[in-house]
Structures are given as structure tokens and as C-alpha cells.
Amino acid sequence: MMNISFAVMLLTLFLSLFHFSYGYKEAIRISNEEGPVQGLTVIFSLPLGFTFAYLSSIFYQQV
């Protein structure tokens, strides 16, 4: 049976992977633009990816 710590660890792991991949996709899209760009999605996605990766490692240690 899966305990709550393992479920939260999986959730934070998937959120981390999602934010890293979304930030990567947005960075590729921005790099092809000409002129001024809005980089807020990259600015917020990558730190959120690192935050969720850190939380995932904390919850993994509790499992």
C-alpha cells in the first residue's frame, strides 16, 4: 500500500519534470523570436522545477 509520503514524492517528481520540460520548450520558442520577448514563463518554470525537485528529494528520504 502506498503511503502519503510516497504519493507526494511522485507528485512533486512529475511536477518537477513538467516544469523543466515546459521551461525548455518555452526557451526554445523564445530563442527563435525576433525583437522583444516575454520570458516570464521561463523565469517562473525553471525555479519551480528546481523547487519541486528539491521537495521530491526530501519526500524520497522520508519513504
CSV table of C-alpha atoms in Angstrom, one decimal:
chain,number,residue,atom,x,y,z
A,1,MET,CA,0.0,0.0,0.0
A,2,MET,CA,1.3,3.4,-0.9
A,3,ASN,CA,1.7,5.9,2.0
A,4,ILE,CA,1.2,9.6,1.7
A,5,SER,CA,4.9,10.5,1.6
A,6,PHE,CA,5.4,8.3,-1.5
A,7,ALA,CA,2.4,9.8,-3.2
A,8,VAL,CA,3.6,13.3,-2.5
A,9,MET,CA,7.1,12.4,-3.7
A,10,LEU,CA,5.6,11.1,-7.0
A,11,LEU,CA,3.5,14.3,-7.4
A,12,THR,CA,6.5,16.6,-6.8
A,13,LEU,CA,8.6,14.5,-9.2
A,14,PHE,CA,6.1,14.8,-12.0
A,15,LEU,CA,5.6,18.5,-11.3
A,16,SER,CA,9.4,19.0,-11.5
A,17,LEU,CA,9.6,17.1,-14.8
A,18,PHE,CA,6.7,19.1,-16.2
A,19,HIS,CA,8.2,22.5,-15.2
A,20,PHE,CA,11.6,21.6,-16.6
A,21,SER,CA,10.2,20.4,-19.9
A,22,TYR,CA,7.8,23.4,-20.2
A,23,GLY,CA,10.6,25.8,-19.4
A,24,TYR,CA,12.9,24.1,-22.0
A,25,LYS,CA,10.1,24.3,-24.6
A,26,GLU,CA,9.5,28.0,-23.9
A,27,ALA,CA,13.2,28.7,-24.0
A,28,ILE,CA,13.5,27.1,-27.5
A,29,ARG,CA,10.4,29.1,-28.6
A,30,ILE,CA,11.8,32.4,-27.3
A,31,SER,CA,15.2,31.8,-28.9
A,32,ASN,CA,13.6,31.8,-32.4
A,33,GLU,CA,11.7,35.1,-31.8
A,34,GLU,CA,12.9,38.4,-33.2
A,35,GLY,CA,12.6,41.5,-31.2
A,36,PRO,CA,11.4,41.9,-27.6
A,37,VAL,CA,10.1,38.7,-25.9
A,38,GLN,CA,8.2,37.9,-22.7
A,39,GLY,CA,10.3,35.5,-20.8
A,40,LEU,CA,8.2,35.2,-17.7
A,41,THR,CA,7.3,31.6,-18.4
A,42,VAL,CA,10.9,30.6,-18.4
A,43,ILE,CA,11.7,32.8,-15.4
A,44,PHE,CA,9.0,31.0,-13.4
A,45,SER,CA,9.2,27.5,-14.8
A,46,LEU,CA,12.8,26.7,-14.2
A,47,PRO,CA,12.9,27.8,-10.5
A,48,LEU,CA,9.7,25.9,-9.9
A,49,GLY,CA,11.3,22.8,-11.5
A,50,PHE,CA,14.2,23.1,-9.1
A,51,THR,CA,11.9,23.7,-6.1
A,52,PHE,CA,9.8,20.6,-6.9
A,53,ALA,CA,13.0,18.5,-7.5
A,54,TYR,CA,14.2,19.6,-4.0
A,55,LEU,CA,10.9,18.7,-2.4
A,56,SER,CA,10.8,15.4,-4.3
A,57,SER,CA,14.2,14.5,-2.8
A,58,ILE,CA,13.0,15.5,0.7
A,59,PHE,CA,9.9,13.3,0.4
A,60,TYR,CA,12.0,10.4,-1.1
A,61,GLN,CA,14.2,10.5,2.0
A,62,GLN,CA,11.1,10.1,4.2
A,63,VAL,CA,9.9,7.0,2.3
